[in-house]
Amino acid sequence: MADNYYFSLSDSPTPIRSNTVETIPSQPEPTVADLQRALAESQAALHQAEQRLREQQATFETIFDHLKVEVAVFGADGRYQYVNKHCFSDPALRQWVIGKNDEEYCAYRQRPVALA
């Protein structure tokens, strides 16, 4: 009885035999070629996703630019991500404001920060 262990969740012990160990078959180690192929596939998928994102962004910008109202898109941090031409007619100002917040815009235009 020296090779038995007991495990119990109840009052009656359940014997577990120590000489019945099952091995799990191991997976073969990936080769350098396998890793290179996986990396190439990941890079291709990333490139396709980036391309779709650029196309979607261009579509939204086209729609926003043709609206007859001011459109500004802000990030979660309150910074401008996009403004259409009705917000600012000056293209240089539209480009400058991207990544800025309202406080920075007010300071730039020398307006009271309370307007932000």
Tab-separated table of N, CA, C and O in Angstrom:
chain	number	residue	atom	x	y	z
A	1	MET	N	0.814	-1.185	0.000
A	1	MET	CA	0.000	0.000	0.000
A	1	MET	C	0.860	1.251	0.000
A	1	MET	O	0.385	2.352	0.101
A	2	ALA	N	2.129	1.109	-0.165
A	2	ALA	CA	3.044	2.244	-0.135
A	2	ALA	C	2.921	3.111	-1.374
A	2	ALA	O	3.314	4.267	-1.352
A	3	ASP	N	2.395	2.566	-2.484
A	3	ASP	CA	2.298	3.373	-3.703
A	3	ASP	C	0.923	3.998	-3.904
A	3	ASP	O	0.617	4.470	-4.974
A	4	ASN	N	0.067	4.013	-2.918
A	4	ASN	CA	-1.249	4.646	-3.012
A	4	ASN	C	-1.246	5.981	-2.271
A	4	ASN	O	-0.643	6.110	-1.212
A	5	TYR	N	-1.952	6.958	-2.858
A	5	TYR	CA	-2.173	8.237	-2.196
A	5	TYR	C	-3.663	8.395	-2.036
A	5	TYR	O	-4.445	7.873	-2.817
A	6	TYR	N	-4.087	9.144	-1.048
A	6	TYR	CA	-5.500	9.329	-0.809
A	6	TYR	C	-5.870	10.788	-0.931
A	6	TYR	O	-5.171	11.663	-0.431
A	7	PHE	N	-6.938	11.012	-1.639
A	7	PHE	CA	-7.479	12.355	-1.834
A	7	PHE	C	-8.936	12.286	-1.457
A	7	PHE	O	-9.654	11.410	-1.905
A	8	SER	N	-9.377	13.200	-0.635
A	8	SER	CA	-10.746	13.082	-0.175
A	8	SER	C	-11.423	14.437	-0.108
A	8	SER	O	-10.868	15.397	0.415
A	9	LEU	N	-12.612	14.506	-0.693
A	9	LEU	CA	-13.481	15.664	-0.537
A	9	LEU	C	-14.662	15.303	0.354
A	9	LEU	O	-15.508	16.127	0.630
A	10	SER	N	-14.695	14.057	0.734
A	10	SER	CA	-15.769	13.593	1.602
A	10	SER	C	-15.146	12.772	2.726
A	10	SER	O	-13.933	12.750	2.896
A	11	ASP	N	-15.976	12.060	3.439
A	11	ASP	CA	-15.482	11.235	4.542
A	11	ASP	C	-14.818	9.947	4.072
A	11	ASP	O	-14.042	9.351	4.801
A	12	SER	N	-15.106	9.507	2.851
A	12	SER	CA	-14.518	8.257	2.382
A	12	SER	C	-13.351	8.555	1.453
A	12	SER	O	-13.505	9.230	0.440
A	13	PRO	N	-12.154	8.094	1.790
A	13	PRO	CA	-10.977	8.353	0.950
A	13	PRO	C	-11.054	7.637	-0.392
A	13	PRO	O	-11.606	6.548	-0.488
A	14	THR	N	-10.524	8.315	-1.444
A	14	THR	CA	-10.483	7.745	-2.785
A	14	THR	C	-9.025	7.489	-3.132
A	14	THR	O	-8.230	8.427	-3.150
A	15	PRO	N	-8.660	6.238	-3.379
A	15	PRO	CA	-7.249	5.974	-3.691
A	15	PRO	C	-6.878	6.473	-5.088
A	15	PRO	O	-7.659	6.398	-6.020
A	16	ILE	N	-5.693	7.024	-5.197
A	16	ILE	CA	-5.121	7.438	-6.479
A	16	ILE	C	-3.789	6.710	-6.593
A	16	ILE	O	-2.949	6.822	-5.710
A	17	ARG	N	-3.603	5.986	-7.648
A	17	ARG	CA	-2.381	5.197	-7.804
A	17	ARG	C	-1.275	6.077	-8.353
A	17	ARG	O	-1.449	6.763	-9.342
A	18	SER	N	-0.142	6.073	-7.730
A	18	SER	CA	0.973	6.913	-8.146
A	18	SER	C	1.716	6.355	-9.355
A	18	SER	O	2.453	7.062	-9.999
A	19	ASN	N	1.539	5.086	-9.664
A	19	ASN	CA	2.267	4.493	-10.789
A	19	ASN	C	1.467	4.540	-12.089
A	19	ASN	O	1.805	3.883	-13.053
A	20	THR	N	0.394	5.337	-12.154
A	20	THR	CA	-0.396	5.469	-13.381
A	20	THR	C	-0.342	6.916	-13.858
A	20	THR	O	-1.330	7.630	-13.857
A	21	VAL	N	0.817	7.349	-14.262
A	21	VAL	CA	1.012	8.711	-14.749
A	21	VAL	C	0.827	8.729	-16.255
A	21	VAL	O	1.450	7.944	-16.970
A	22	GLU	N	-0.053	9.603	-16.711
A	22	GLU	CA	-0.260	9.739	-18.144
A	22	GLU	C	0.589	10.894	-18.655
A	22	GLU	O	0.673	11.937	-18.025
A	23	THR	N	1.189	10.704	-19.790
A	23	THR	CA	1.957	11.786	-20.395
A	23	THR	C	1.133	12.435	-21.494
A	23	THR	O	0.380	11.776	-22.201
A	24	ILE	N	1.297	13.728	-21.618
A	24	ILE	CA	0.618	14.488	-22.664
A	24	ILE	C	1.609	14.652	-23.802
A	24	ILE	O	2.736	15.106	-23.585
A	25	PRO	N	1.201	14.257	-25.011
A	25	PRO	CA	2.148	14.386	-26.124
A	25	PRO	C	2.520	15.856	-26.340
A	25	PRO	O	1.684	16.745	-26.271
A	26	SER	N	3.791	16.101	-26.538
A	26	SER	CA	4.253	17.480	-26.735
A	26	SER	C	4.179	17.859	-28.204
A	26	SER	O	4.258	17.008	-29.084
A	27	GLN	N	4.007	19.144	-28.431
A	27	GLN	CA	3.975	19.678	-29.793
A	27	GLN	C	5.420	19.871	-30.263
A	27	GLN	O	6.283	20.244	-29.473
A	28	PRO	N	5.676	19.631	-31.529
A	28	PRO	CA	7.039	19.864	-32.017
A	28	PRO	C	7.364	21.361	-31.976
A	28	PRO	O	6.489	22.210	-32.144
A	29	GLU	N	8.594	21.667	-31.695
A	29	GLU	CA	9.037	23.057	-31.666
A	29	GLU	C	8.913	23.658	-33.068
A	29	GLU	O	9.239	22.994	-34.062
A	30	PRO	N	8.420	24.904	-33.179
A	30	PRO	CA	8.323	25.512	-34.515
A	30	PRO	C	9.719	25.785	-35.080
A	30	PRO	O	10.646	26.119	-34.342
A	31	THR	N	9.821	25.635	-36.379
A	31	THR	CA	11.087	25.918	-37.037
A	31	THR	C	11.165	27.407	-37.360
A	31	THR	O	10.170	28.139	-37.259
A	32	VAL	N	12.328	27.845	-37.742
A	32	VAL	CA	12.500	29.243	-38.138
A	32	VAL	C	11.589	29.556	-39.322
A	32	VAL	O	10.963	30.613	-39.377
A	33	ALA	N	11.466	28.628	-40.232
A	33	ALA	CA	10.591	28.827	-41.394
A	33	ALA	C	9.133	28.974	-40.951
A	33	ALA	O	8.403	29.815	-41.487
A	34	ASP	N	8.721	28.177	-39.953
A	34	ASP	CA	7.351	28.295	-39.427
A	34	ASP	C	7.130	29.685	-38.827
A	34	ASP	O	6.097	30.313	-39.043
A	35	LEU	N	8.097	30.153	-38.054
A	35	LEU	CA	7.982	31.470	-37.427
A	35	LEU	C	7.982	32.583	-38.469
A	35	LEU	O	7.223	33.553	-38.348
A	36	GLN	N	8.819	32.446	-39.489
A	36	GLN	CA	8.847	33.451	-40.553
A	36	GLN	C	7.522	33.489	-41.308
A	36	GLN	O	7.017	34.561	-41.632
A	37	ARG	N	6.951	32.327	-41.564
A	37	ARG	CA	5.667	32.250	-42.260
A	37	ARG	C	4.563	32.879	-41.400
A	37	ARG	O	3.753	33.660	-41.893
A	38	ALA	N	4.558	32.596	-40.108
A	38	ALA	CA	3.553	33.168	-39.208
A	38	ALA	C	3.702	34.686	-39.123
A	38	ALA	O	2.711	35.419	-39.128
A	39	LEU	N	4.944	35.162	-39.085
A	39	LEU	CA	5.190	36.600	-39.052
A	39	LEU	C	4.714	37.269	-40.345
A	39	LEU	O	4.059	38.311	-40.316
A	40	ALA	N	5.004	36.655	-41.477
A	40	ALA	CA	4.570	37.201	-42.768
A	40	ALA	C	3.047	37.256	-42.851
A	40	ALA	O	2.470	38.244	-43.333
A	41	GLU	N	2.378	36.216	-42.357
A	41	GLU	CA	0.911	36.203	-42.365
A	41	GLU	C	0.348	37.300	-41.460
A	41	GLU	O	-0.612	37.976	-41.820
A	42	SER	N	0.957	37.481	-40.305
A	42	SER	CA	0.512	38.532	-39.383
A	42	SER	C	0.721	39.912	-39.991
A	42	SER	O	-0.137	40.791	-39.878
A	43	GLN	N	1.862	40.111	-40.615
A	43	GLN	CA	2.140	41.405	-41.245
A	43	GLN	C	1.176	41.683	-42.393
A	43	GLN	O	0.716	42.812	-42.558
A	44	ALA	N	0.854	40.671	-43.167
A	44	ALA	CA	-0.096	40.844	-44.273
A	44	ALA	C	-1.477	41.201	-43.741
A	44	ALA	O	-2.152	42.092	-44.269
A	45	ALA	N	-1.907	40.522	-42.675
A	45	ALA	CA	-3.213	40.818	-42.075
A	45	ALA	C	-3.229	42.228	-41.507
A	45	ALA	O	-4.219	42.959	-41.658
A	46	LEU	N	-2.145	42.635	-40.875
A	46	LEU	CA	-2.052	43.992	-40.334
A	46	LEU	C	-2.103	45.028	-41.453
A	46	LEU	O	-2.813	46.029	-41.356
A	47	HIS	N	-1.400	44.781	-42.535
A	47	HIS	CA	-1.403	45.696	-43.676
A	47	HIS	C	-2.819	45.827	-44.253
A	47	HIS	O	-3.268	46.934	-44.566
A	48	GLN	N	-3.520	44.708	-44.386
A	48	GLN	CA	-4.891	44.754	-44.916
A	48	GLN	C	-5.815	45.531	-43.977
A	48	GLN	O	-6.638	46.326	-44.431
A	49	ALA	N	-5.667	45.326	-42.677
A	49	ALA	CA	-6.504	46.042	-41.706
A	49	ALA	C	-6.206	47.536	-41.743
A	49	ALA	O	-7.128	48.368	-41.697
A	50	GLU	N	-4.939	47.903	-41.858
A	50	GLU	CA	-4.571	49.319	-41.945
A	50	GLU	C	-5.140	49.948	-43.212
A	50	GLU	O	-5.612	51.081	-43.197
A	51	GLN	N	-5.089	49.220	-44.325
A	51	GLN	CA	-5.633	49.721	-45.585
A	51	GLN	C	-7.141	49.943	-45.477
A	51	GLN	O	-7.658	50.978	-45.908
A	52	ARG	N	-7.857	48.986	-44.880
A	52	ARG	CA	-9.305	49.156	-44.683
A	52	ARG	C	-9.601	50.351	-43.796
A	52	ARG	O	-10.539	51.112	-44.058
A	53	LEU	N	-8.795	50.541	-42.766
A	53	LEU	CA	-8.981	51.677	-41.867
A	53	LEU	C	-8.760	52.999	-42.607
A	53	LEU	O	-9.542	53.946	-42.439
A	54	ARG	N	-7.733	53.071	-43.443
A	54	ARG	CA	-7.495	54.288	-44.240
A	54	ARG	C	-8.662	54.566	-45.188
A	54	ARG	O	-9.085	55.713	-45.350
A	55	GLU	N	-9.177	53.514	-45.803
A	55	GLU	CA	-10.316	53.684	-46.711
A	55	GLU	C	-11.558	54.174	-45.963
A	55	GLU	O	-12.265	55.064	-46.442
A	56	GLN	N	-11.812	53.607	-44.782
A	56	GLN	CA	-12.952	54.045	-43.985
A	56	GLN	C	-12.786	55.502	-43.546
A	56	GLN	O	-13.738	56.283	-43.599
A	57	GLN	N	-11.582	55.860	-43.133
A	57	GLN	CA	-11.326	57.238	-42.713
A	57	GLN	C	-11.551	58.200	-43.876
A	57	GLN	O	-12.178	59.252	-43.712
A	58	ALA	N	-11.073	57.852	-45.051
A	58	ALA	CA	-11.268	58.701	-46.222
A	58	ALA	C	-12.753	58.837	-46.554
A	58	ALA	O	-13.215	59.935	-46.899
A	59	THR	N	-13.504	57.765	-46.411
A	59	THR	CA	-14.943	57.810	-46.674
A	59	THR	C	-15.629	58.765	-45.704
A	59	THR	O	-16.421	59.628	-46.119
A	60	PHE	N	-15.343	58.627	-44.413
A	60	PHE	CA	-15.966	59.500	-43.421
A	60	PHE	C	-15.567	60.961	-43.625
A	60	PHE	O	-16.396	61.864	-43.510
A	61	GLU	N	-14.295	61.196	-43.929
A	61	GLU	CA	-13.854	62.575	-44.154
A	61	GLU	C	-14.561	63.179	-45.358
A	61	GLU	O	-14.941	64.352	-45.336
A	62	THR	N	-14.758	62.417	-46.408
A	62	THR	CA	-15.471	62.905	-47.586
A	62	THR	C	-16.910	63.262	-47.222
A	62	THR	O	-17.419	64.323	-47.612
A	63	ILE	N	-17.554	62.386	-46.472
A	63	ILE	CA	-18.935	62.667	-46.049
A	63	ILE	C	-18.973	63.914	-45.170
A	63	ILE	O	-19.777	64.821	-45.395
A	64	PHE	N	-18.104	63.987	-44.172
A	64	PHE	CA	-18.098	65.127	-43.252
A	64	PHE	C	-17.789	66.442	-43.970
A	64	PHE	O	-18.335	67.483	-43.635
A	65	ASP	N	-16.907	66.390	-44.962
A	65	ASP	CA	-16.552	67.615	-45.686
A	65	ASP	C	-17.694	68.132	-46.545
A	65	ASP	O	-17.733	69.317	-46.871
A	66	HIS	N	-18.618	67.278	-46.934
A	66	HIS	CA	-19.728	67.713	-47.777
A	66	HIS	C	-20.985	68.083	-46.993
A	66	HIS	O	-21.959	68.538	-47.583
A	67	LEU	N	-20.951	67.880	-45.688
A	67	LEU	CA	-22.078	68.317	-44.870
A	67	LEU	C	-22.068	69.836	-44.758
A	67	LEU	O	-21.015	70.458	-44.792
A	68	LYS	N	-23.208	70.413	-44.612
A	68	LYS	CA	-23.318	71.870	-44.522
A	68	LYS	C	-23.298	72.360	-43.072
A	68	LYS	O	-23.781	73.438	-42.778
A	69	VAL	N	-22.754	71.555	-42.182
A	69	VAL	CA	-22.662	71.907	-40.767
A	69	VAL	C	-21.230	71.696	-40.290
A	69	VAL	O	-20.432	71.022	-40.951
A	70	GLU	N	-20.913	72.289	-39.147
A	70	GLU	CA	-19.599	72.089	-38.548
A	70	GLU	C	-19.532	70.699	-37.920
A	70	GLU	O	-20.431	70.305	-37.186
A	71	VAL	N	-18.465	69.980	-38.222
A	71	VAL	CA	-18.263	68.654	-37.653
A	71	VAL	C	-16.860	68.596	-37.074
A	71	VAL	O	-15.881	68.897	-37.758
A	72	ALA	N	-16.776	68.233	-35.806
A	72	ALA	CA	-15.496	68.006	-35.142
A	72	ALA	C	-15.571	66.650	-34.461
A	72	ALA	O	-16.579	66.306	-33.848
A	73	VAL	N	-14.505	65.891	-34.583
A	73	VAL	CA	-14.422	64.578	-33.947
A	73	VAL	C	-13.333	64.670	-32.890
A	73	VAL	O	-12.212	65.097	-33.169
A	74	PHE	N	-13.709	64.288	-31.661
A	74	PHE	CA	-12.783	64.342	-30.534
A	74	PHE	C	-12.445	62.935	-30.071
A	74	PHE	O	-13.285	62.040	-30.125
A	75	GLY	N	-11.234	62.767	-29.563
A	75	GLY	CA	-10.845	61.508	-28.951
A	75	GLY	C	-11.341	61.456	-27.520
A	75	GLY	O	-11.872	62.434	-26.984
A	76	ALA	N	-11.146	60.322	-26.885
A	76	ALA	CA	-11.564	60.149	-25.489
A	76	ALA	C	-10.844	61.131	-24.569
A	76	ALA	O	-11.358	61.488	-23.516
A	77	ASP	N	-9.682	61.600	-24.998
A	77	ASP	CA	-8.914	62.547	-24.187
A	77	ASP	C	-9.311	63.999	-24.450
A	77	ASP	O	-8.694	64.923	-23.915
A	78	GLY	N	-10.333	64.221	-25.271
A	78	GLY	CA	-10.816	65.578	-25.538
A	78	GLY	C	-10.011	66.328	-26.586
A	78	GLY	O	-10.178	67.534	-26.758
A	79	ARG	N	-9.169	65.630	-27.310
A	79	ARG	CA	-8.352	66.279	-28.342
A	79	ARG	C	-9.015	66.098	-29.712
A	79	ARG	O	-9.619	65.074	-29.991
A	80	TYR	N	-8.862	67.126	-30.540
A	80	TYR	CA	-9.429	67.077	-31.891
A	80	TYR	C	-8.749	65.978	-32.700
A	80	TYR	O	-7.532	65.884	-32.740
A	81	GLN	N	-9.567	65.162	-33.341
A	81	GLN	CA	-9.047	64.149	-34.254
A	81	GLN	C	-9.359	64.519	-35.700
A	81	GLN	O	-8.645	64.099	-36.606
A	82	TYR	N	-10.424	65.291	-35.878
A	82	TYR	CA	-10.826	65.699	-37.228
A	82	TYR	C	-11.746	66.903	-37.110
A	82	TYR	O	-12.553	66.992	-36.187
A	83	VAL	N	-11.603	67.845	-38.023
A	83	VAL	CA	-12.555	68.959	-38.160
A	83	VAL	C	-12.796	69.175	-39.647
A	83	VAL	O	-11.886	69.064	-40.463
A	84	ASN	N	-14.049	69.464	-40.005
A	84	ASN	CA	-14.329	69.700	-41.424
A	84	ASN	C	-14.124	71.181	-41.762
A	84	ASN	O	-13.857	72.015	-40.892
A	85	LYS	N	-14.266	71.503	-43.034
A	85	LYS	CA	-13.981	72.863	-43.505
A	85	LYS	C	-14.975	73.893	-42.993
A	85	LYS	O	-14.702	75.086	-43.035
A	86	HIS	N	-16.126	73.460	-42.503
A	86	HIS	CA	-17.095	74.408	-41.951
A	86	HIS	C	-16.716	74.846	-40.543
A	86	HIS	O	-17.157	75.896	-40.086
A	87	CYS	N	-15.899	74.050	-39.848
A	87	CYS	CA	-15.393	74.455	-38.528
A	87	CYS	C	-14.352	75.563	-38.693
A	87	CYS	O	-14.423	76.590	-38.036
A	88	PHE	N	-13.398	75.308	-39.562
A	88	PHE	CA	-12.319	76.259	-39.822
A	88	PHE	C	-12.084	76.290	-41.324
A	88	PHE	O	-11.721	75.271	-41.912
A	89	SER	N	-12.269	77.432	-41.918
A	89	SER	CA	-12.070	77.516	-43.369
A	89	SER	C	-10.590	77.493	-43.737
A	89	SER	O	-10.238	77.084	-44.835
A	90	ASP	N	-9.721	77.911	-42.818
A	90	ASP	CA	-8.279	77.944	-43.067
A	90	ASP	C	-7.700	76.529	-42.952
A	90	ASP	O	-7.705	75.935	-41.877
A	91	PRO	N	-7.180	75.969	-44.050
A	91	PRO	CA	-6.641	74.602	-44.002
A	91	PRO	C	-5.481	74.460	-43.009
A	91	PRO	O	-5.334	73.418	-42.378
A	92	ALA	N	-4.667	75.513	-42.869
A	92	ALA	CA	-3.542	75.442	-41.929
A	92	ALA	C	-4.047	75.334	-40.495
A	92	ALA	O	-3.497	74.577	-39.682
A	93	LEU	N	-5.112	76.072	-40.165
A	93	LEU	CA	-5.694	75.992	-38.829
A	93	LEU	C	-6.331	74.621	-38.606
A	93	LEU	O	-6.189	74.038	-37.523
A	94	ARG	N	-6.997	74.094	-39.618
A	94	ARG	CA	-7.586	72.746	-39.494
A	94	ARG	C	-6.508	71.719	-39.197
A	94	ARG	O	-6.689	70.840	-38.368
A	95	GLN	N	-5.389	71.835	-39.840
A	95	GLN	CA	-4.309	70.882	-39.615
A	95	GLN	C	-3.661	71.118	-38.251
A	95	GLN	O	-3.338	70.163	-37.543
A	96	TRP	N	-3.499	72.393	-37.869
A	96	TRP	CA	-2.872	72.696	-36.588
A	96	TRP	C	-3.679	72.155	-35.412
A	96	TRP	O	-3.119	71.652	-34.442
A	97	VAL	N	-4.990	72.268	-35.475
A	97	VAL	CA	-5.837	71.926	-34.328
A	97	VAL	C	-5.879	70.419	-34.039
A	97	VAL	O	-6.177	70.023	-32.918
A	98	ILE	N	-5.531	69.584	-35.016
A	98	ILE	CA	-5.551	68.137	-34.803
A	98	ILE	C	-4.537	67.781	-33.704
A	98	ILE	O	-3.386	68.174	-33.763
A	99	GLY	N	-5.034	67.079	-32.703
A	99	GLY	CA	-4.192	66.695	-31.568
A	99	GLY	C	-4.224	67.696	-30.425
A	99	GLY	O	-3.674	67.434	-29.363
A	100	LYS	N	-4.870	68.840	-30.644
A	100	LYS	CA	-4.980	69.860	-29.594
A	100	LYS	C	-6.321	69.719	-28.893
A	100	LYS	O	-7.234	69.076	-29.378
A	101	ASN	N	-6.434	70.369	-27.726
A	101	ASN	CA	-7.719	70.396	-27.028
A	101	ASN	C	-8.281	71.812	-27.081
A	101	ASN	O	-7.636	72.726	-27.613
A	102	ASP	N	-9.465	72.011	-26.542
A	102	ASP	CA	-10.114	73.326	-26.600
A	102	ASP	C	-9.313	74.395	-25.869
A	102	ASP	O	-9.265	75.544	-26.307
A	103	GLU	N	-8.689	74.045	-24.752
A	103	GLU	CA	-7.882	75.020	-24.012
A	103	GLU	C	-6.722	75.518	-24.874
A	103	GLU	O	-6.433	76.715	-24.918
A	104	GLU	N	-6.063	74.603	-25.570
A	104	GLU	CA	-4.948	74.983	-26.447
A	104	GLU	C	-5.446	75.842	-27.610
A	104	GLU	O	-4.778	76.800	-28.008
A	105	TYR	N	-6.609	75.502	-28.137
A	105	TYR	CA	-7.173	76.294	-29.227
A	105	TYR	C	-7.497	77.708	-28.745
A	105	TYR	O	-7.181	78.684	-29.431
A	106	CYS	N	-8.115	77.828	-27.576
A	106	CYS	CA	-8.438	79.157	-27.038
A	106	CYS	C	-7.168	79.971	-26.800
A	106	CYS	O	-7.129	81.172	-27.103
A	107	ALA	N	-6.132	79.347	-26.271
A	107	ALA	CA	-4.872	80.055	-26.043
A	107	ALA	C	-4.274	80.518	-27.372
A	107	ALA	O	-3.796	81.654	-27.489
A	108	TYR	N	-4.328	79.672	-28.379
A	108	TYR	CA	-3.803	80.010	-29.704
A	108	TYR	C	-4.541	81.205	-30.311
A	108	TYR	O	-3.924	82.087	-30.894
A	109	ARG	N	-5.863	81.204	-30.142
A	109	ARG	CA	-6.677	82.283	-30.721
A	109	ARG	C	-6.802	83.470	-29.760
A	109	ARG	O	-7.521	84.424	-30.056
A	110	GLN	N	-6.106	83.392	-28.617
A	110	GLN	CA	-6.117	84.459	-27.614
A	110	GLN	C	-7.553	84.746	-27.146
A	110	GLN	O	-7.970	85.897	-27.046
A	111	ARG	N	-8.238	83.677	-26.850
A	111	ARG	CA	-9.605	83.751	-26.324
A	111	ARG	C	-9.579	83.266	-24.885
A	111	ARG	O	-8.702	82.498	-24.496
A	112	PRO	N	-10.558	83.676	-24.084
A	112	PRO	CA	-10.602	83.210	-22.695
A	112	PRO	C	-10.737	81.672	-22.640
A	112	PRO	O	-11.548	81.091	-23.359
A	113	VAL	N	-9.951	81.052	-21.770
A	113	VAL	CA	-9.992	79.598	-21.630
A	113	VAL	C	-11.354	79.152	-21.119
A	113	VAL	O	-11.775	78.019	-21.376
A	114	ALA	N	-12.081	80.062	-20.475
A	114	ALA	CA	-13.426	79.716	-19.980
A	114	ALA	C	-14.365	79.352	-21.132
A	114	ALA	O	-15.364	78.672	-20.920
A	115	LEU	N	-14.046	79.755	-22.352
A	115	LEU	CA	-14.884	79.414	-23.508
A	115	LEU	C	-14.691	77.944	-23.928
A	115	LEU	O	-15.522	77.414	-24.656
A	116	ALA	N	-13.620	77.353	-23.466
A	116	ALA	CA	-13.300	75.959	-23.870
A	116	ALA	C	-14.340	74.986	-23.367
A	116	ALA	O	-14.987	75.128	-22.400
